[in-house]
């Protein structure tokens, strides 16, 4: 049933004009009654299908509910998302992406889920991923880069998200080093990059993107409500998850291709443009000392560059940064 249904959707999608029941039944090798039943099922799932006498069927609009078909329909990319897997519920899209990477799935494979029951952040921290409220997605990449360059992909992804939010709303997104997207000092998105590498070559990267899209305030877990938010809460509008995913994939592909062609400089400057507290003073505590630092920007290896009062610059890989009044505290 599932595969005939998928074939049917594929045919209907390619069709600019109506297609007759007879033609569909010939192409799919099933009876016209079976076609009619499938159409009813599709309508129940939210597809709006027009049936015109003597002309046949045509899809008028797609369901809100996302699927592989609806995501790929109108996806203007050349390599990303050509292979795309959508799930209603998973433990974590990261785990699926790793499994697919090991099965040899291609560069650009995308895994999307409506809900994650064991979504994860960095260092195995939990990532809250409620059903239908956000984007929980992993990209499988096979870049010809040295492992040391992998952090650049995370920074690149963060710039893509910041650019999109900025482009499609009045919001003023910020990228908090290393990779949180904040709006009004609250985290609305996190990125988790995991890599499998051999000697000097990356085998594959799984780039996980989590975005809180349509949660209301009371749908954010209480313990993180002071520091987490969603696009809807901040912008006062409902966002179409499917369209946002398609925009992300398109802009990610474009930015990635440009990065491979002309290097990291462009990503760096966009990142610094959106960088939270970049060009400002913050307090930093490391194991060795506690000091007042001016945040200069990011380095090609993903480090945060900070300058102290005497003009000495230091690359930070992990440090406790006191982001300041009203700021975000991890
Ligand atoms: C991250 O970790 O920010 C990376 C999140 C990556 C999630 C994506 S979703 C698709 C893919 N599949 C996965 O399983 N993961 C990736 P980190 O910087 O460690 O932040 C985790 C912390 O953020 C938690 O300890 C909470 O304090 C907070 N947090 C948890 N869920 C959140 C949410 N939905 N929104 C904002 N903050 C959240």
mmCIF file of C-alpha atoms and ligand atoms in Angstrom:
data_model
loop_
_atom_site.group_PDB
_atom_site.id
_atom_site.type_symbol
_atom_site.label_atom_id
_atom_site.label_comp_id
_atom_site.label_asym_id
_atom_site.label_seq_id
_atom_site.Cartn_x
_atom_site.Cartn_y
_atom_site.Cartn_z
ATOM 1 C CA UNK A 1 0.000 0.000 0.000
ATOM 2 C CA UNK A 2 2.682 2.428 1.077
ATOM 3 C CA UNK A 3 4.777 2.056 -2.018
ATOM 4 C CA UNK A 4 1.855 2.355 -4.446
ATOM 5 C CA UNK A 5 0.757 5.432 -2.542
ATOM 6 C CA UNK A 6 4.209 6.915 -2.892
ATOM 7 C CA UNK A 7 4.298 6.164 -6.602
ATOM 8 C CA UNK A 8 0.891 7.739 -6.968
ATOM 9 C CA UNK A 9 2.035 10.912 -5.203
ATOM 10 C CA UNK A 10 5.131 10.989 -7.375
ATOM 11 C CA UNK A 11 3.058 10.849 -10.540
ATOM 12 C CA UNK A 12 0.626 13.482 -9.332
ATOM 13 C CA UNK A 13 3.427 15.779 -8.295
ATOM 14 C CA UNK A 14 5.056 15.744 -11.711
ATOM 15 C CA UNK A 15 1.724 16.497 -13.362
ATOM 16 C CA UNK A 16 0.983 20.087 -14.273
ATOM 17 C CA UNK A 17 -2.504 19.237 -15.581
ATOM 18 C CA UNK A 18 -5.126 16.776 -14.413
ATOM 19 C CA UNK A 19 -4.405 13.126 -14.953
ATOM 20 C CA UNK A 20 -7.193 10.648 -15.573
ATOM 21 C CA UNK A 21 -8.026 7.751 -13.322
ATOM 22 C CA UNK A 22 -7.532 5.424 -16.278
ATOM 23 C CA UNK A 23 -4.046 6.697 -16.950
ATOM 24 C CA UNK A 24 -3.131 6.344 -13.276
ATOM 25 C CA UNK A 25 -4.513 2.849 -13.152
ATOM 26 C CA UNK A 26 -2.500 1.916 -16.263
ATOM 27 C CA UNK A 27 0.712 3.400 -14.918
ATOM 28 C CA UNK A 28 0.391 1.858 -11.472
ATOM 29 C CA UNK A 29 -1.146 -1.361 -12.648
ATOM 30 C CA UNK A 30 -3.994 -1.227 -10.149
ATOM 31 C CA UNK A 31 -7.751 -0.924 -10.587
ATOM 32 C CA UNK A 32 -9.558 2.380 -10.815
ATOM 33 C CA UNK A 33 -11.342 1.524 -7.602
ATOM 34 C CA UNK A 34 -7.954 1.155 -5.927
ATOM 35 C CA UNK A 35 -6.941 4.564 -7.271
ATOM 36 C CA UNK A 36 -10.120 6.052 -5.897
ATOM 37 C CA UNK A 37 -9.425 4.517 -2.485
ATOM 38 C CA UNK A 38 -5.903 5.899 -2.477
ATOM 39 C CA UNK A 39 -7.232 9.351 -3.351
ATOM 40 C CA UNK A 40 -9.570 9.206 -0.372
ATOM 41 C CA UNK A 41 -6.701 8.208 1.882
ATOM 42 C CA UNK A 42 -4.599 11.101 0.610
ATOM 43 C CA UNK A 43 -7.444 13.528 1.225
ATOM 44 C CA UNK A 44 -7.798 12.214 4.748
ATOM 45 C CA UNK A 45 -4.093 12.917 5.231
ATOM 46 C CA UNK A 46 -4.571 16.523 4.277
ATOM 47 C CA UNK A 47 -3.824 16.517 0.555
ATOM 48 C CA UNK A 48 -6.269 18.682 -1.321
ATOM 49 C CA UNK A 49 -7.018 16.871 -4.530
ATOM 50 C CA UNK A 50 -9.225 18.226 -7.230
ATOM 51 C CA UNK A 51 -11.235 15.679 -9.206
ATOM 52 C CA UNK A 52 -12.704 17.010 -12.434
ATOM 53 C CA UNK A 53 -14.990 14.953 -14.620
ATOM 54 C CA UNK A 54 -13.389 13.672 -17.822
ATOM 55 C CA UNK A 55 -10.094 15.321 -16.891
ATOM 56 C CA UNK A 56 -9.058 13.493 -13.760
ATOM 57 C CA UNK A 57 -7.090 14.330 -10.652
ATOM 58 C CA UNK A 58 -4.719 17.057 -9.635
ATOM 59 C CA UNK A 59 -3.014 17.969 -6.333
ATOM 60 C CA UNK A 60 -4.069 21.473 -5.307
ATOM 61 C CA UNK A 61 -2.243 21.713 -2.014
ATOM 62 C CA UNK A 62 -0.165 19.633 0.315
ATOM 63 C CA UNK A 63 -0.858 18.640 3.891
ATOM 64 C CA UNK A 64 0.716 20.525 6.758
ATOM 65 C CA UNK A 65 2.029 17.233 7.904
ATOM 66 C CA UNK A 66 5.440 16.813 6.424
ATOM 67 C CA UNK A 67 6.609 13.746 4.554
ATOM 68 C CA UNK A 68 9.432 12.782 2.225
ATOM 69 C CA UNK A 69 7.270 13.718 -0.728
ATOM 70 C CA UNK A 70 6.151 17.082 0.518
ATOM 71 C CA UNK A 71 9.669 17.976 1.599
ATOM 72 C CA UNK A 72 11.204 17.093 -1.724
ATOM 73 C CA UNK A 73 8.452 18.786 -3.668
ATOM 74 C CA UNK A 74 9.779 22.210 -4.579
ATOM 75 C CA UNK A 75 13.168 21.629 -2.975
ATOM 76 C CA UNK A 76 15.484 23.674 -5.149
ATOM 77 C CA UNK A 77 18.797 21.987 -4.454
ATOM 78 C CA UNK A 78 21.194 20.032 -6.580
ATOM 79 C CA UNK A 79 22.783 17.624 -4.106
ATOM 80 C CA UNK A 80 21.360 18.105 -0.649
ATOM 81 C CA UNK A 81 18.184 16.239 0.205
ATOM 82 C CA UNK A 82 18.159 14.222 -3.008
ATOM 83 C CA UNK A 83 18.025 11.342 -0.576
ATOM 84 C CA UNK A 84 15.734 12.329 2.246
ATOM 85 C CA UNK A 85 14.192 10.262 5.019
ATOM 86 C CA UNK A 86 11.355 11.467 7.160
ATOM 87 C CA UNK A 87 10.165 9.763 10.345
ATOM 88 C CA UNK A 88 7.259 10.454 12.662
ATOM 89 C CA UNK A 89 9.185 9.540 15.769
ATOM 90 C CA UNK A 90 12.792 8.538 16.380
ATOM 91 C CA UNK A 91 15.156 8.355 19.317
ATOM 92 C CA UNK A 92 17.578 10.727 17.602
ATOM 93 C CA UNK A 93 18.098 11.644 13.963
ATOM 94 C CA UNK A 94 21.837 11.602 14.699
ATOM 95 C CA UNK A 95 21.833 7.858 15.341
ATOM 96 C CA UNK A 96 19.950 7.185 12.106
ATOM 97 C CA UNK A 97 22.347 9.374 10.145
ATOM 98 C CA UNK A 98 25.343 7.477 11.565
ATOM 99 C CA UNK A 99 23.759 4.190 10.602
ATOM 100 C CA UNK A 100 23.051 5.443 7.093
ATOM 101 C CA UNK A 101 26.589 6.787 6.775
ATOM 102 C CA UNK A 102 27.917 3.324 7.563
ATOM 103 C CA UNK A 103 25.562 1.854 4.964
ATOM 104 C CA UNK A 104 27.216 4.112 2.389
ATOM 105 C CA UNK A 105 24.388 6.613 1.889
ATOM 106 C CA UNK A 106 25.487 9.610 -0.183
ATOM 107 C CA UNK A 107 26.765 13.044 0.720
ATOM 108 C CA UNK A 108 23.751 15.293 1.232
ATOM 109 C CA UNK A 109 21.438 12.672 2.735
ATOM 110 C CA UNK A 110 18.923 14.323 5.059
ATOM 111 C CA UNK A 111 17.098 12.774 8.016
ATOM 112 C CA UNK A 112 14.133 14.633 9.472
ATOM 113 C CA UNK A 113 11.825 13.631 12.312
ATOM 114 C CA UNK A 114 8.619 15.116 13.699
ATOM 115 C CA UNK A 115 9.639 14.068 17.175
ATOM 116 C CA UNK A 116 12.727 12.802 18.975
ATOM 117 C CA UNK A 117 12.363 10.906 22.208
ATOM 118 C CA UNK A 118 16.095 10.874 22.940
ATOM 119 C CA UNK A 119 17.256 14.014 21.189
ATOM 120 C CA UNK A 120 20.768 14.876 22.261
ATOM 121 C CA UNK A 121 22.923 17.912 22.619
ATOM 122 C CA UNK A 122 26.666 18.090 23.109
ATOM 123 C CA UNK A 123 28.259 15.897 25.740
ATOM 124 C CA UNK A 124 25.124 13.737 25.790
ATOM 125 C CA UNK A 125 22.977 16.495 27.189
ATOM 126 C CA UNK A 126 19.283 16.020 26.404
ATOM 127 C CA UNK A 127 17.649 18.005 23.621
ATOM 128 C CA UNK A 128 13.936 18.526 23.979
ATOM 129 C CA UNK A 129 12.266 17.754 20.635
ATOM 130 C CA UNK A 130 8.458 17.732 20.934
ATOM 131 C CA UNK A 131 6.238 16.432 18.167
ATOM 132 C CA UNK A 132 5.597 18.709 15.234
ATOM 133 C CA UNK A 133 6.876 21.792 17.017
ATOM 134 C CA UNK A 134 10.332 22.116 15.621
ATOM 135 C CA UNK A 135 12.971 21.033 13.180
ATOM 136 C CA UNK A 136 14.895 17.985 14.252
ATOM 137 C CA UNK A 137 17.183 17.156 11.396
ATOM 138 C CA UNK A 138 20.564 15.610 10.620
ATOM 139 C CA UNK A 139 22.614 16.118 7.477
ATOM 140 C CA UNK A 140 25.078 13.503 6.305
ATOM 141 C CA UNK A 141 28.098 15.118 4.695
ATOM 142 C CA UNK A 142 31.177 13.562 3.155
ATOM 143 C CA UNK A 143 33.450 16.570 2.792
ATOM 144 C CA UNK A 144 36.947 16.284 1.401
ATOM 145 C CA UNK A 145 38.404 18.174 4.322
ATOM 146 C CA UNK A 146 40.950 17.527 7.027
ATOM 147 C CA UNK A 147 39.413 16.682 10.415
ATOM 148 C CA UNK A 148 40.788 19.945 11.817
ATOM 149 C CA UNK A 149 38.461 21.841 9.473
ATOM 150 C CA UNK A 150 35.300 20.126 10.722
ATOM 151 C CA UNK A 151 34.403 22.915 13.198
ATOM 152 C CA UNK A 152 34.104 25.227 10.191
ATOM 153 C CA UNK A 153 31.060 23.245 9.058
ATOM 154 C CA UNK A 154 29.341 23.868 12.366
ATOM 155 C CA UNK A 155 30.105 27.560 12.167
ATOM 156 C CA UNK A 156 28.845 27.560 8.590
ATOM 157 C CA UNK A 157 25.573 25.910 9.637
ATOM 158 C CA UNK A 158 25.088 28.517 12.339
ATOM 159 C CA UNK A 159 25.466 31.328 9.807
ATOM 160 C CA UNK A 160 22.854 29.687 7.580
ATOM 161 C CA UNK A 161 20.339 29.607 10.430
ATOM 162 C CA UNK A 162 21.047 33.169 11.496
ATOM 163 C CA UNK A 163 20.751 34.431 7.913
ATOM 164 C CA UNK A 164 17.421 32.683 7.445
ATOM 165 C CA UNK A 165 15.855 33.948 10.627
ATOM 166 C CA UNK A 166 17.058 37.403 9.824
ATOM 167 C CA UNK A 167 15.756 37.204 6.270
ATOM 168 C CA UNK A 168 12.305 35.826 7.039
ATOM 169 C CA UNK A 169 11.440 37.835 10.141
ATOM 170 C CA UNK A 170 12.052 41.034 12.014
ATOM 171 C CA UNK A 171 14.043 39.134 14.612
ATOM 172 C CA UNK A 172 17.663 39.851 15.367
ATOM 173 C CA UNK A 173 19.349 36.445 15.727
ATOM 174 C CA UNK A 174 22.739 36.048 17.343
ATOM 175 C CA UNK A 175 25.203 33.191 17.225
ATOM 176 C CA UNK A 176 26.600 32.433 20.640
ATOM 177 C CA UNK A 177 29.956 30.753 20.460
ATOM 178 C CA UNK A 178 30.332 28.049 19.626
ATOM 179 C CA UNK A 179 26.993 27.311 18.074
ATOM 180 C CA UNK A 180 23.803 28.336 19.740
ATOM 181 C CA UNK A 181 21.371 30.570 17.960
ATOM 182 C CA UNK A 182 19.848 33.088 20.322
ATOM 183 C CA UNK A 183 16.972 35.464 19.857
ATOM 184 C CA UNK A 184 16.480 38.065 22.555
ATOM 185 C CA UNK A 185 19.172 36.294 24.602
ATOM 186 C CA UNK A 186 17.316 32.993 24.519
ATOM 187 C CA UNK A 187 18.345 29.847 22.741
ATOM 188 C CA UNK A 188 16.104 28.812 19.909
ATOM 189 C CA UNK A 189 18.472 26.511 18.102
ATOM 190 C CA UNK A 190 21.443 24.254 18.718
ATOM 191 C CA UNK A 191 23.835 22.435 16.449
ATOM 192 C CA UNK A 192 25.583 19.164 17.117
ATOM 193 C CA UNK A 193 28.365 18.072 14.781
ATOM 194 C CA UNK A 194 29.721 14.557 14.999
ATOM 195 C CA UNK A 195 32.512 13.249 12.856
ATOM 196 C CA UNK A 196 34.049 9.975 11.815
ATOM 197 C CA UNK A 197 37.598 10.478 10.612
ATOM 198 C CA UNK A 198 40.579 8.450 9.551
ATOM 199 C CA UNK A 199 44.089 9.871 9.785
ATOM 200 C CA UNK A 200 43.997 13.077 7.752
ATOM 201 C CA UNK A 201 40.645 12.661 6.078
ATOM 202 C CA UNK A 202 37.097 13.075 7.270
ATOM 203 C CA UNK A 203 35.059 9.979 6.457
ATOM 204 C CA UNK A 204 31.786 11.630 7.176
ATOM 205 C CA UNK A 205 30.151 14.286 9.286
ATOM 206 C CA UNK A 206 26.690 14.161 10.812
ATOM 207 C CA UNK A 207 25.490 17.683 11.332
ATOM 208 C CA UNK A 208 22.475 17.850 13.629
ATOM 209 C CA UNK A 209 20.252 20.902 13.651
ATOM 210 C CA UNK A 210 17.558 21.470 16.244
ATOM 211 C CA UNK A 211 15.284 24.508 15.972
ATOM 212 C CA UNK A 212 12.385 25.388 18.242
ATOM 213 C CA UNK A 213 9.833 26.604 15.752
ATOM 214 C CA UNK A 214 6.222 26.646 16.907
ATOM 215 C CA UNK A 215 6.313 25.931 20.638
ATOM 216 C CA UNK A 216 4.242 28.126 22.880
ATOM 217 C CA UNK A 217 5.843 29.259 26.109
ATOM 218 C CA UNK A 218 4.229 26.479 28.163
ATOM 219 C CA UNK A 219 5.538 23.891 25.715
ATOM 220 C CA UNK A 220 9.130 24.712 26.626
ATOM 221 C CA UNK A 221 10.204 22.603 29.626
ATOM 222 C CA UNK A 222 10.031 24.659 32.774
ATOM 223 C CA UNK A 223 13.628 24.090 33.761
ATOM 224 C CA UNK A 224 14.920 25.763 30.586
ATOM 225 C CA UNK A 225 12.164 28.343 30.054
ATOM 226 C CA UNK A 226 14.371 31.146 31.349
ATOM 227 C CA UNK A 227 16.951 30.512 28.644
ATOM 228 C CA UNK A 228 15.098 28.840 25.756
ATOM 229 C CA UNK A 229 12.490 30.094 23.340
ATOM 230 C CA UNK A 230 10.983 29.405 19.920
ATOM 231 C CA UNK A 231 10.617 31.313 16.674
ATOM 232 C CA UNK A 232 6.893 31.544 17.319
ATOM 233 C CA UNK A 233 7.233 32.950 20.828
ATOM 234 C CA UNK A 234 9.701 35.566 19.659
ATOM 235 C CA UNK A 235 8.044 36.540 16.385
ATOM 236 C CA UNK A 236 4.385 36.074 17.293
ATOM 237 C CA UNK A 237 3.674 34.086 14.171
ATOM 238 C CA UNK A 238 3.410 30.440 13.234
ATOM 239 C CA UNK A 239 6.158 29.247 10.919
ATOM 240 C CA UNK A 240 5.683 26.576 8.288
ATOM 241 C CA UNK A 241 8.160 23.912 9.336
ATOM 242 C CA UNK A 242 8.368 22.387 5.898
ATOM 243 C CA UNK A 243 9.196 25.652 4.170
ATOM 244 C CA UNK A 244 11.815 26.515 6.764
ATOM 245 C CA UNK A 245 13.498 23.139 6.217
ATOM 246 C CA UNK A 246 13.551 23.710 2.479
ATOM 247 C CA UNK A 247 15.046 27.174 2.908
ATOM 248 C CA UNK A 248 17.707 25.818 5.239
ATOM 249 C CA UNK A 249 18.683 23.076 2.824
ATOM 250 C CA UNK A 250 18.892 25.464 -0.099
ATOM 251 C CA UNK A 251 20.937 28.076 1.712
ATOM 252 C CA UNK A 252 23.123 25.444 3.334
ATOM 253 C CA UNK A 253 23.970 23.974 -0.067
ATOM 254 C CA UNK A 254 24.739 27.359 -1.533
ATOM 255 C CA UNK A 255 26.920 28.421 1.419
ATOM 256 C CA UNK A 256 28.696 25.070 1.534
ATOM 257 C CA UNK A 257 29.531 25.134 -2.185
ATOM 258 C CA UNK A 258 30.810 28.675 -1.887
ATOM 259 C CA UNK A 259 32.898 27.704 1.134
ATOM 260 C CA UNK A 260 34.527 24.818 -0.761
ATOM 261 C CA UNK A 261 35.254 27.131 -3.701
ATOM 262 C CA UNK A 262 36.567 30.135 -1.897
ATOM 263 C CA UNK A 263 37.404 29.194 1.665
ATOM 264 C CA UNK A 264 36.381 30.075 5.190
ATOM 265 C CA UNK A 265 36.731 33.888 5.096
ATOM 266 C CA UNK A 266 33.167 34.532 3.968
ATOM 267 C CA UNK A 267 31.688 32.244 6.647
ATOM 268 C CA UNK A 268 33.902 33.881 9.254
ATOM 269 C CA UNK A 269 32.699 37.359 8.415
ATOM 270 C CA UNK A 270 29.022 36.368 8.464
ATOM 271 C CA UNK A 271 29.527 34.511 11.735
ATOM 272 C CA UNK A 272 31.185 37.545 13.297
ATOM 273 C CA UNK A 273 28.417 39.783 12.026
ATOM 274 C CA UNK A 274 25.909 37.724 14.017
ATOM 275 C CA UNK A 275 28.315 36.787 16.824
ATOM 276 C CA UNK A 276 26.864 37.287 20.303
ATOM 277 C CA UNK A 277 28.954 39.778 22.318
ATOM 278 C CA UNK A 278 31.597 39.942 19.580
ATOM 279 C CA UNK A 279 33.282 43.317 19.859
ATOM 280 C CA UNK A 280 32.255 43.532 23.507
ATOM 281 C CA UNK A 281 33.828 42.838 26.854
ATOM 282 C CA UNK A 282 32.970 39.758 28.897
ATOM 283 C CA UNK A 283 34.435 37.981 31.895
ATOM 284 C CA UNK A 284 36.221 34.710 31.303
ATOM 285 C CA UNK A 285 37.296 32.090 33.806
ATOM 286 C CA UNK A 286 39.603 29.255 32.904
ATOM 287 C CA UNK A 287 41.356 26.793 35.188
ATOM 288 C CA UNK A 288 44.301 29.167 35.295
ATOM 289 C CA UNK A 289 42.776 32.594 35.710
ATOM 290 C CA UNK A 290 39.789 34.829 35.602
ATOM 291 C CA UNK A 291 39.998 37.892 33.375
ATOM 292 C CA UNK A 292 38.172 40.596 31.511
ATOM 293 C CA UNK A 293 38.273 39.934 27.787
ATOM 294 C CA UNK A 294 37.367 41.722 24.614
ATOM 295 C CA UNK A 295 35.864 39.207 22.176
ATOM 296 C CA UNK A 296 37.604 39.697 18.846
ATOM 297 C CA UNK A 297 36.045 36.995 16.670
ATOM 298 C CA UNK A 298 36.510 33.400 15.604
ATOM 299 C CA UNK A 299 39.503 31.546 14.243
ATOM 300 C CA UNK A 300 39.568 29.081 11.335
ATOM 301 C CA UNK A 301 39.886 26.182 13.781
ATOM 302 C CA UNK A 302 36.671 27.216 15.505
ATOM 303 C CA UNK A 303 38.323 28.851 18.515
ATOM 304 C CA UNK A 304 37.014 32.069 20.015
ATOM 305 C CA UNK A 305 39.617 34.821 19.937
ATOM 306 C CA UNK A 306 39.752 37.030 23.015
ATOM 307 C CA UNK A 307 42.042 39.935 23.939
ATOM 308 C CA UNK A 308 42.964 40.977 27.457
ATOM 309 C CA UNK A 309 43.657 44.481 28.804
ATOM 310 C CA UNK A 310 47.331 44.304 27.886
ATOM 311 C CA UNK A 311 46.534 43.476 24.281
ATOM 312 C CA UNK A 312 47.450 39.792 24.498
ATOM 313 C CA UNK A 313 45.253 37.589 22.368
ATOM 314 C CA UNK A 314 44.216 34.133 23.404
ATOM 315 C CA UNK A 315 42.416 31.388 21.527
ATOM 316 C CA UNK A 316 39.693 29.811 23.593
ATOM 317 C CA UNK A 317 38.443 26.312 22.969
ATOM 318 C CA UNK A 318 36.518 25.865 26.130
ATOM 319 C CA UNK A 319 36.223 28.350 28.894
ATOM 320 C CA UNK A 320 33.556 29.608 31.132
ATOM 321 C CA UNK A 321 32.350 32.808 29.626
ATOM 322 C CA UNK A 322 30.163 35.079 31.687
ATOM 323 C CA UNK A 323 27.987 36.398 28.946
ATOM 324 C CA UNK A 324 26.836 39.346 30.993
ATOM 325 C CA UNK A 325 23.683 40.970 32.298
ATOM 326 C CA UNK A 326 20.551 39.383 30.928
ATOM 327 C CA UNK A 327 22.788 37.116 28.908
ATOM 328 C CA UNK A 328 22.446 33.483 28.196
ATOM 329 C CA UNK A 329 23.996 31.090 30.660
ATOM 330 C CA UNK A 330 24.497 27.527 29.470
HETATM 331 C C1 LIG B 1 22.990 21.649 21.417
HETATM 332 O O1 LIG B 1 23.602 21.054 22.473
HETATM 333 O O2 LIG B 1 22.553 22.758 21.417
HETATM 334 C C2 LIG B 1 22.841 20.760 20.194
HETATM 335 C C3 LIG B 1 21.413 20.386 19.905
HETATM 336 C C4 LIG B 1 21.297 19.553 18.668
HETATM 337 C C5 LIG B 1 19.923 19.001 18.493
HETATM 338 C C6 LIG B 1 19.765 18.322 17.158
HETATM 339 S S1 LIG B 1 18.109 17.948 16.804
HETATM 340 C C7 LIG B 1 18.567 16.963 15.477
HETATM 341 C C8 LIG B 1 19.790 16.195 15.925
HETATM 342 N N1 LIG B 1 19.406 14.990 16.606
HETATM 343 C C9 LIG B 1 19.771 15.009 17.880
HETATM 344 O O3 LIG B 1 19.559 14.091 18.709
HETATM 345 N N2 LIG B 1 20.416 16.161 18.162
HETATM 346 C C10 LIG B 1 20.513 17.005 16.988
HETATM 347 P P1 LIG B 1 24.056 21.813 23.802
HETATM 348 O O4 LIG B 1 24.782 23.056 23.450
HETATM 349 O O5 LIG B 1 24.772 20.768 24.572
HETATM 350 O O6 LIG B 1 22.723 22.221 24.502
HETATM 351 C C11 LIG B 1 21.970 21.323 25.258
HETATM 352 C C12 LIG B 1 21.295 22.122 26.365
HETATM 353 O O7 LIG B 1 20.324 23.007 25.810
HETATM 354 C C13 LIG B 1 20.540 21.243 27.349
HETATM 355 O O8 LIG B 1 21.373 20.857 28.389
HETATM 356 C C14 LIG B 1 19.410 22.170 27.824
HETATM 357 O O9 LIG B 1 19.871 23.029 28.838
HETATM 358 C C15 LIG B 1 19.154 23.035 26.612
HETATM 359 N N3 LIG B 1 18.050 22.532 25.784
HETATM 360 C C16 LIG B 1 17.534 21.287 25.675
HETATM 361 N N4 LIG B 1 16.542 21.237 24.785
HETATM 362 C C17 LIG B 1 16.406 22.494 24.314
HETATM 363 C C18 LIG B 1 15.557 23.087 23.355
HETATM 364 N N5 LIG B 1 14.647 22.409 22.667
HETATM 365 N N6 LIG B 1 15.713 24.422 23.140
HETATM 366 C C19 LIG B 1 16.628 25.165 23.790
HETATM 367 N N7 LIG B 1 17.455 24.650 24.705
HETATM 368 C C20 LIG B 1 17.360 23.329 24.952
#
